[in-house]
Short mmCIF file of C-alpha atoms in Angstrom, two decimals:
data_model
loop_
_atom_site.label_atom_id
_atom_site.label_comp_id
_atom_site.label_asym_id
_atom_site.label_seq_id
_atom_site.Cartn_x
_atom_site.Cartn_y
_atom_site.Cartn_z
CA UNK A 981 25.43 9.11 -4.92
CA UNK A 982 22.23 10.84 -5.95
CA UNK A 983 20.52 8.99 -8.72
CA UNK A 984 19.23 11.05 -11.62
CA UNK A 985 15.54 11.51 -12.20
CA UNK A 986 15.57 10.15 -15.70
CA UNK A 987 16.01 6.46 -16.24
CA UNK A 988 19.57 5.91 -17.33
CA UNK A 989 20.16 4.59 -20.80
CA UNK A 990 21.69 1.44 -19.43
CA UNK A 991 18.68 0.79 -17.21
CA UNK A 992 16.34 1.23 -20.17
CA UNK A 993 18.29 -1.30 -22.20
CA UNK A 994 18.33 -3.77 -19.33
CA UNK A 995 14.59 -3.37 -18.73
CA UNK A 996 13.82 -4.03 -22.39
CA UNK A 997 16.02 -7.13 -22.40
CA UNK A 998 14.35 -8.38 -19.22
CA UNK A 999 10.96 -8.02 -20.89
CA UNK A 1000 12.23 -10.51 -23.48
CA UNK A 1001 13.09 -12.93 -20.69
CA UNK A 1002 16.82 -12.19 -20.81
CA UNK A 1003 17.95 -13.34 -17.37
CA UNK A 1004 21.49 -12.04 -17.89
CA UNK A 1005 20.03 -8.54 -18.06
CA UNK A 1006 18.13 -9.25 -14.87
CA UNK A 1007 21.37 -10.35 -13.19
CA UNK A 1008 22.93 -7.04 -14.18
CA UNK A 1009 20.03 -5.09 -12.67
CA UNK A 1010 20.40 -7.05 -9.44
CA UNK A 1011 24.16 -6.38 -9.41
CA UNK A 1012 23.61 -2.64 -10.00
CA UNK A 1013 21.00 -2.11 -7.31
CA UNK A 1014 21.45 -4.87 -4.76
CA UNK A 1015 23.57 -2.84 -2.30
CA UNK A 1016 21.25 0.17 -2.35
CA UNK A 1017 18.11 -1.93 -1.97
CA UNK A 1018 19.74 -4.05 0.72
CA UNK A 1019 20.85 -1.04 2.78
CA UNK A 1020 17.49 0.65 2.43
CA UNK A 1021 15.58 -2.43 3.55
CA UNK A 1022 18.08 -3.04 6.32
CA UNK A 1023 17.47 0.47 7.64
CA UNK A 1024 13.72 -0.08 7.68
CA UNK A 1025 13.63 -3.65 8.96
CA UNK A 1026 15.78 -4.40 11.95
CA UNK A 1027 16.06 -8.14 11.52
CA UNK A 1028 18.85 -9.08 9.06
CA UNK A 1029 17.19 -12.31 7.96
CA UNK A 1030 13.88 -10.57 7.25
CA UNK A 1031 15.74 -7.79 5.45
CA UNK A 1032 17.51 -10.27 3.17
CA UNK A 1033 14.23 -12.00 2.41
CA UNK A 1034 12.55 -8.69 1.52
CA UNK A 1035 15.47 -7.47 -0.58
CA UNK A 1036 15.43 -10.69 -2.62
CA UNK A 1037 11.67 -10.54 -3.00
CA UNK A 1038 11.96 -6.95 -4.25
CA UNK A 1039 13.95 -8.06 -7.29
CA UNK A 1040 11.74 -11.07 -7.97
CA UNK A 1041 8.61 -8.89 -7.90
CA UNK A 1042 10.35 -6.36 -10.11
CA UNK A 1043 11.20 -9.02 -12.71
CA UNK A 1044 7.74 -10.56 -12.70
CA UNK A 1045 6.16 -7.12 -13.00
CA UNK A 1046 8.51 -5.63 -15.59
CA UNK A 1047 5.85 -5.82 -18.30
CA UNK A 1048 3.76 -3.34 -16.33
CA UNK A 1049 6.71 -1.07 -15.54
CA UNK A 1050 6.26 2.33 -17.13
CA UNK A 1051 9.38 4.16 -18.13
CA UNK A 1052 8.06 7.41 -16.69
CA UNK A 1053 9.55 6.35 -13.37
CA UNK A 1054 13.17 5.46 -12.94
CA UNK A 1055 14.09 1.86 -12.28
CA UNK A 1056 15.64 3.08 -9.03
CA UNK A 1057 12.35 4.67 -7.93
CA UNK A 1058 10.37 1.62 -8.97
CA UNK A 1059 12.61 -0.80 -7.07
CA UNK A 1060 12.47 1.36 -3.95
CA UNK A 1061 8.70 1.59 -4.22
CA UNK A 1062 8.41 -2.21 -4.32
CA UNK A 1063 10.85 -2.49 -1.41
CA UNK A 1064 8.94 0.12 0.60
CA UNK A 1065 5.62 -1.67 0.12
CA UNK A 1066 7.14 -5.00 1.09
CA UNK A 1067 8.74 -3.48 4.20
CA UNK A 1068 5.54 -1.77 5.29
CA UNK A 1069 3.54 -4.98 4.78
CA UNK A 1070 6.14 -6.93 6.72
CA UNK A 1071 6.16 -4.46 9.59
CA UNK A 1072 2.35 -4.47 9.74
CA UNK A 1073 2.25 -8.27 9.87
CA UNK A 1074 4.95 -8.33 12.49
CA UNK A 1075 3.18 -5.70 14.56
CA UNK A 1076 -0.04 -7.73 14.50
CA UNK A 1077 1.77 -10.73 15.91
CA UNK A 1078 4.34 -9.02 18.13
CA UNK A 1079 2.80 -5.82 19.45
CA UNK A 1080 1.00 -2.54 18.80
CA UNK A 1081 2.12 0.31 16.60
CA UNK A 1082 4.47 2.76 18.29
CA UNK A 1083 2.80 6.15 17.99
CA UNK A 1084 4.64 9.42 17.71
CA UNK A 1085 3.43 10.33 21.17
CA UNK A 1086 4.94 7.14 22.54
CA UNK A 1087 8.18 7.93 20.76
CA UNK A 1088 8.20 11.37 22.33
CA UNK A 1089 7.48 10.01 25.78
CA UNK A 1090 10.22 7.42 25.29
CA UNK A 1091 12.70 10.21 24.66
CA UNK A 1092 11.45 12.19 27.63
CA UNK A 1093 11.55 9.28 30.04
CA UNK A 1094 14.98 8.31 28.81
CA UNK A 1095 16.16 11.84 29.44
CA UNK A 1096 14.54 12.02 32.86
CA UNK A 1097 16.16 8.80 34.02
CA UNK A 1098 19.58 9.83 32.77
CA UNK A 1099 19.37 7.44 29.83
CA UNK A 1100 18.20 3.84 29.73
CA UNK A 1101 21.18 2.73 27.73
CA UNK A 1102 23.85 3.90 30.14
CA UNK A 1103 25.54 7.13 31.05
CA UNK A 1104 25.15 9.59 28.16
CA UNK A 1105 28.50 11.15 28.94
CA UNK A 1106 30.15 7.80 28.33
CA UNK A 1107 28.71 7.55 24.83
CA UNK A 1108 31.27 9.57 23.03
CA UNK A 1109 32.37 7.68 19.99
CA UNK A 1110 30.68 8.00 16.65
CA UNK A 1111 30.06 4.28 16.47
CA UNK A 1112 28.12 4.31 19.71
CA UNK A 1113 26.24 7.40 18.65
CA UNK A 1114 25.32 5.70 15.38
CA UNK A 1115 24.01 2.69 17.27
CA UNK A 1116 21.78 4.88 19.43
CA UNK A 1117 20.66 6.79 16.36
CA UNK A 1118 19.60 3.59 14.60
CA UNK A 1119 17.70 2.51 17.67
CA UNK A 1120 15.87 5.83 17.71
CA UNK A 1121 15.00 5.55 14.01
CA UNK A 1122 13.68 2.05 14.60
CA UNK A 1123 11.20 3.49 17.10
CA UNK A 1124 9.67 5.85 14.54
CA UNK A 1125 6.29 5.11 12.94
CA UNK A 1126 6.67 3.56 9.48
CA UNK A 1127 5.56 6.62 7.53
CA UNK A 1128 8.14 8.83 9.26
CA UNK A 1129 10.96 6.30 9.22
CA UNK A 1130 10.54 5.63 5.51
CA UNK A 1131 10.86 9.28 4.56
CA UNK A 1132 13.77 9.94 6.93
CA UNK A 1133 15.75 6.94 5.68
CA UNK A 1134 15.07 7.78 2.04
CA UNK A 1135 16.12 11.39 2.43
CA UNK A 1136 18.89 11.48 5.01
CA UNK A 1137 20.41 8.04 4.44
CA UNK A 1138 19.65 7.26 0.79
CA UNK A 1139 20.10 10.89 -0.24
CA UNK A 1140 16.91 10.87 -2.27
CA UNK A 1141 15.32 14.22 -3.30
CA UNK A 1142 11.81 15.20 -2.18
CA UNK A 1143 10.25 14.54 -5.59
CA UNK A 1144 11.60 11.02 -5.83
CA UNK A 1145 10.52 10.24 -2.26
CA UNK A 1146 7.02 11.42 -3.13
CA UNK A 1147 7.02 8.97 -6.06
CA UNK A 1148 8.35 6.11 -3.93
CA UNK A 1149 5.99 6.64 -1.02
CA UNK A 1150 3.05 7.78 -3.11
CA UNK A 1151 2.22 11.02 -1.31
CA UNK A 1152 2.31 14.77 -2.13
CA UNK A 1153 5.53 16.77 -1.92
CA UNK A 1154 4.27 18.81 1.04
CA UNK A 1155 3.57 15.62 2.96
CA UNK A 1156 7.14 14.46 2.39
CA UNK A 1157 8.50 17.71 3.87
CA UNK A 1158 6.12 17.53 6.80
CA UNK A 1159 6.95 13.91 7.59
CA UNK A 1160 10.65 14.66 7.33
CA UNK A 1161 10.30 17.48 9.83
CA UNK A 1162 8.32 15.36 12.30
CA UNK A 1163 10.75 12.46 11.94
CA UNK A 1164 13.77 14.67 12.61
CA UNK A 1165 12.11 16.28 15.60
CA UNK A 1166 11.14 12.91 17.08
CA UNK A 1167 14.62 11.47 16.60
CA UNK A 1168 16.15 14.58 18.10
CA UNK A 1169 13.89 14.24 21.13
CA UNK A 1170 14.93 10.62 21.64
CA UNK A 1171 18.60 11.44 21.09
CA UNK A 1172 18.61 14.53 23.30
CA UNK A 1173 20.43 12.86 26.24
CA UNK A 1174 23.23 11.81 23.90
CA UNK A 1175 23.30 15.12 22.10
CA UNK A 1176 23.63 16.96 25.42
CA UNK A 1177 26.20 14.48 26.68
CA UNK A 1178 29.01 16.06 24.73
CA UNK A 1179 27.33 19.27 23.60
CA UNK A 1180 28.59 22.57 25.01
CA UNK A 1181 26.25 24.31 27.42
CA UNK A 1182 23.32 23.02 29.47
CA UNK A 1183 20.33 21.23 28.00
CA UNK A 1184 17.42 23.50 27.23
CA UNK A 1185 14.29 22.84 29.18
CA UNK A 1186 11.67 23.34 26.46
CA UNK A 1187 12.16 22.34 22.85
CA UNK A 1188 9.26 24.48 21.70
CA UNK A 1189 10.13 27.48 23.85
CA UNK A 1190 11.58 30.79 22.80
CA UNK A 1191 10.43 34.32 22.17
CA UNK B 237 8.80 34.78 13.40
CA UNK B 238 7.31 32.26 15.83
CA UNK B 239 9.30 29.24 17.00
CA UNK B 240 6.75 26.86 15.41
CA UNK B 241 7.41 28.40 11.98
CA UNK B 242 11.14 28.53 12.62
CA UNK B 243 11.29 24.79 13.44
CA UNK B 244 9.85 23.83 10.05
CA UNK B 245 12.14 26.28 8.29
CA UNK B 246 15.13 24.81 10.11
CA UNK B 247 14.26 21.35 8.76
CA UNK B 248 13.83 22.65 5.22
CA UNK B 249 17.02 24.72 5.45
CA UNK B 250 18.99 21.51 6.03
CA UNK B 251 17.90 20.38 2.57
CA UNK B 252 18.47 23.74 0.88
CA UNK B 253 14.71 24.09 0.42
CA UNK B 254 14.48 27.69 1.58
CA UNK B 255 14.22 31.07 -0.15
CA UNK B 256 16.66 33.92 0.44
CA UNK B 257 14.00 35.87 2.31
CA UNK B 258 13.17 32.90 4.53
CA UNK B 259 16.87 32.37 5.20
CA UNK B 260 17.26 35.97 6.38
CA UNK B 261 14.22 35.73 8.65
CA UNK B 262 15.41 32.44 10.08
CA UNK B 263 18.89 33.80 10.76
CA UNK B 264 17.41 36.77 12.57
CA UNK B 265 15.25 34.46 14.68
CA UNK B 266 18.13 32.15 15.54
CA UNK B 267 20.27 35.01 16.82
CA UNK B 268 17.68 35.83 19.46
CA UNK B 269 16.15 32.39 20.23
CA UNK B 270 18.41 29.96 22.04
CA UNK B 271 15.92 27.05 21.87
CA UNK B 272 15.66 27.24 18.07
CA UNK B 273 19.40 27.80 17.80
CA UNK B 274 20.01 24.56 19.73
CA UNK B 275 17.41 22.76 17.61
CA UNK B 276 19.20 23.93 14.48
CA UNK B 277 22.57 22.62 15.65
CA UNK B 278 21.04 19.33 16.85
CA UNK B 279 19.20 18.63 13.60
CA UNK B 280 22.29 19.54 11.60
CA UNK B 281 24.39 17.12 13.62
CA UNK B 282 21.84 14.32 13.37
CA UNK B 283 21.50 14.84 9.63
CA UNK B 284 25.29 14.68 9.22
CA UNK B 285 25.47 11.53 11.33
CA UNK B 286 22.78 9.87 9.24
CA UNK B 287 24.63 10.73 6.06
CA UNK B 288 27.79 9.22 7.50
CA UNK B 289 25.99 6.04 8.57
CA UNK B 290 28.09 3.14 7.31
CA UNK B 291 26.56 1.22 4.41
CA UNK B 292 27.07 -2.50 4.21
CA UNK B 293 27.22 -4.54 1.02
CA UNK B 294 24.46 -7.02 0.24
CA UNK B 295 25.06 -10.53 1.57
CA UNK B 296 27.25 -12.85 -0.47
CA UNK B 297 25.49 -14.98 -3.06
CA UNK B 298 22.63 -12.47 -3.11
CA UNK B 299 22.25 -12.75 -6.90
CA UNK B 300 22.19 -16.53 -6.72
CA UNK B 301 19.52 -16.46 -4.03
CA UNK B 302 17.41 -14.11 -6.15
CA UNK B 303 17.74 -16.38 -9.20
CA UNK B 304 16.74 -19.43 -7.18
CA UNK B 305 13.75 -17.61 -5.76
CA UNK B 306 12.75 -16.47 -9.23
CA UNK B 307 13.04 -20.01 -10.60
CA UNK B 308 10.64 -21.23 -7.91
CA UNK B 309 8.16 -18.51 -8.74
CA UNK B 310 8.21 -18.63 -12.55
CA UNK B 311 5.24 -20.52 -14.02
CA UNK B 312 5.52 -22.92 -16.99
CA UNK B 313 3.25 -20.66 -19.03
CA UNK B 314 5.72 -17.84 -18.64
CA UNK B 315 8.57 -19.98 -19.95
CA UNK B 316 6.45 -21.15 -22.84
CA UNK B 317 5.53 -17.59 -23.71
CA UNK B 318 9.08 -16.98 -24.79
CA UNK B 319 8.76 -19.50 -27.68
CA UNK B 320 6.54 -17.11 -29.57
CA UNK B 321 4.01 -17.71 -32.33
CA UNK B 322 3.93 -21.53 -32.35
CA UNK B 323 2.99 -21.74 -28.71
CA UNK B 324 0.37 -19.03 -29.00
CA UNK B 325 -1.13 -20.80 -32.05
CA UNK B 326 -1.22 -24.13 -30.22
CA UNK B 327 -2.94 -22.50 -27.27
CA UNK B 328 -5.51 -20.90 -29.60
CA UNK B 329 -6.27 -24.21 -31.40
CA UNK B 330 -6.59 -26.02 -28.09
CA UNK B 331 -8.99 -23.37 -26.87
CA UNK B 332 -11.20 -23.72 -29.97
CA UNK B 333 -11.30 -27.53 -29.63
CA UNK B 334 -12.22 -27.29 -25.96
CA UNK B 335 -14.97 -24.79 -26.75
CA UNK B 336 -16.41 -27.06 -29.47
CA UNK B 337 -16.42 -30.04 -27.12
CA UNK B 338 -18.14 -28.01 -24.44
CA UNK B 339 -20.83 -26.82 -26.88
CA UNK B 340 -21.43 -30.44 -28.08
CA UNK B 341 -21.94 -31.63 -24.52
CA UNK B 342 -24.40 -28.81 -23.84
CA UNK B 343 -26.41 -29.51 -27.06
CA UNK B 344 -26.59 -33.24 -26.30
CA UNK B 345 -27.91 -32.60 -22.81
CA UNK B 346 -30.49 -30.19 -24.19
CA UNK B 347 -31.73 -32.78 -26.71
CA UNK B 348 -31.96 -35.51 -24.04
CA UNK B 349 -33.98 -33.18 -21.83
CA UNK B 350 -36.45 -32.43 -24.63
CA UNK B 351 -36.93 -36.16 -25.30
CA UNK B 352 -37.54 -36.85 -21.62
CA UNK B 353 -40.17 -34.12 -21.42
CA UNK B 354 -42.01 -35.56 -24.47
CA UNK B 355 -42.04 -39.09 -22.97
CA UNK B 356 -43.40 -37.74 -19.70
CA UNK B 357 -46.26 -35.95 -21.50
CA UNK B 358 -47.24 -39.15 -23.38
CA UNK B 359 -47.22 -41.13 -20.14
CA UNK B 360 -49.54 -38.66 -18.44
CA UNK B 361 -52.00 -38.80 -21.33
CA UNK B 362 -52.07 -42.62 -21.28
CA UNK B 363 -52.64 -42.68 -17.51
CA UNK B 364 -55.57 -40.30 -17.82
CA UNK B 365 -57.28 -42.50 -20.53
CA UNK B 366 -56.94 -45.70 -18.50
CA UNK B 367 -58.71 -44.41 -15.36
CA UNK B 368 -61.90 -46.54 -15.07
CA UNK B 369 -64.06 -46.12 -11.98
CA UNK B 370 -66.69 -48.51 -10.57
CA UNK B 371 -69.48 -46.13 -9.49
CA UNK B 372 -72.45 -48.31 -8.29
CA UNK B 373 -73.45 -51.93 -7.44
CA UNK B 374 -76.95 -53.25 -6.32
CA UNK B 375 -76.49 -56.46 -4.21
CA UNK B 376 -80.27 -57.39 -4.37
CA UNK B 377 -80.82 -56.80 -8.02
CA UNK B 378 -80.53 -59.33 -10.74
CA UNK B 379 -78.52 -57.04 -12.76
CA UNK B 380 -75.40 -55.39 -11.55
CA UNK B 381 -75.41 -51.77 -12.50
CA UNK B 382 -71.97 -50.93 -13.45
CA UNK B 383 -70.94 -47.76 -15.04
CA UNK B 384 -67.64 -47.59 -16.65
CA UNK B 385 -66.20 -44.35 -17.71
CA UNK B 386 -63.27 -42.03 -17.98
CA UNK B 387 -62.67 -39.71 -15.04
CA UNK B 388 -60.17 -37.00 -14.27
CA UNK B 389 -57.73 -38.08 -11.52
CA UNK B 390 -58.86 -37.02 -8.01
CA UNK B 391 -62.59 -36.57 -8.93
CA UNK B 392 -65.09 -39.26 -7.72
CA UNK B 393 -68.76 -39.68 -8.60
CA UNK B 394 -71.28 -39.80 -5.74
#
């Protein structure tokens, strides 16, 4: 479901009640948005426990900051912006303690090496079901740099329009389109062995080739 | 059209963000470029798969967990703020009283410092007046020549 750009009347009422410390209104906001926020965070953060922690924190931060919330943005956009910032902070902290940032070049080389070796996750021809394909797809998305993954998840999984993504991420519209293109191309490169596994015709040798 | 331009157009075409003219140019390019044609079908398939990705509901008791977390984070001041004018008035009165006390303490210290400085000045004056120096003595004479006088500290007569 694509959420409208204007704050819904119900959201406006709930926000006003929350500003007067009405916790029942806050409960209703959580009930309305918890699944969307949860799924979004879950798609950005691989660990379920971390994702739950971040999703809960998103609503707490939203409540504590409601007095500064400006009705120009939708509640949906605002919640996703808080969630995005929390996810990015979490991933940065985790990267400092666990390992370095995965660059786009590394992502590309990962796809190439996987293709050259016939696939690190098993025989591509054997991966035929949609469930398996989805699993591989999620793994590929998890390898993307944060800025690309965020835009791809918001657009292709959360069905969010360019303008709203720009508001959530805090970047120009053109940057959103550019990041979306790079994210799709990187995922496609990583998924190429699985795409070719059941695709008609031989794999092409050069993705950038042509007349 | 070059492949580099076509690739970006392919991505935008998936979102319907393409003009009629661009669509015609892209279609013409795809009919003669197998690489871009494959890219188009791949990106379309991946986009469709992402849209079909199963969504899972939030964990059970999510609302309860959020409320508990909020209760831990809410400060007493925030709860008090909901009681309105009385609380704000009490806070204002308390602030004025605290300010008055602080100013009293500062004034008292200032007065004590002034008194201490005055006492110190008097003491220095008295010390200067009581400095008597024995300047000469003749052991063979019948009369001891003694000069008594007031001298600045640190200065000795020959």
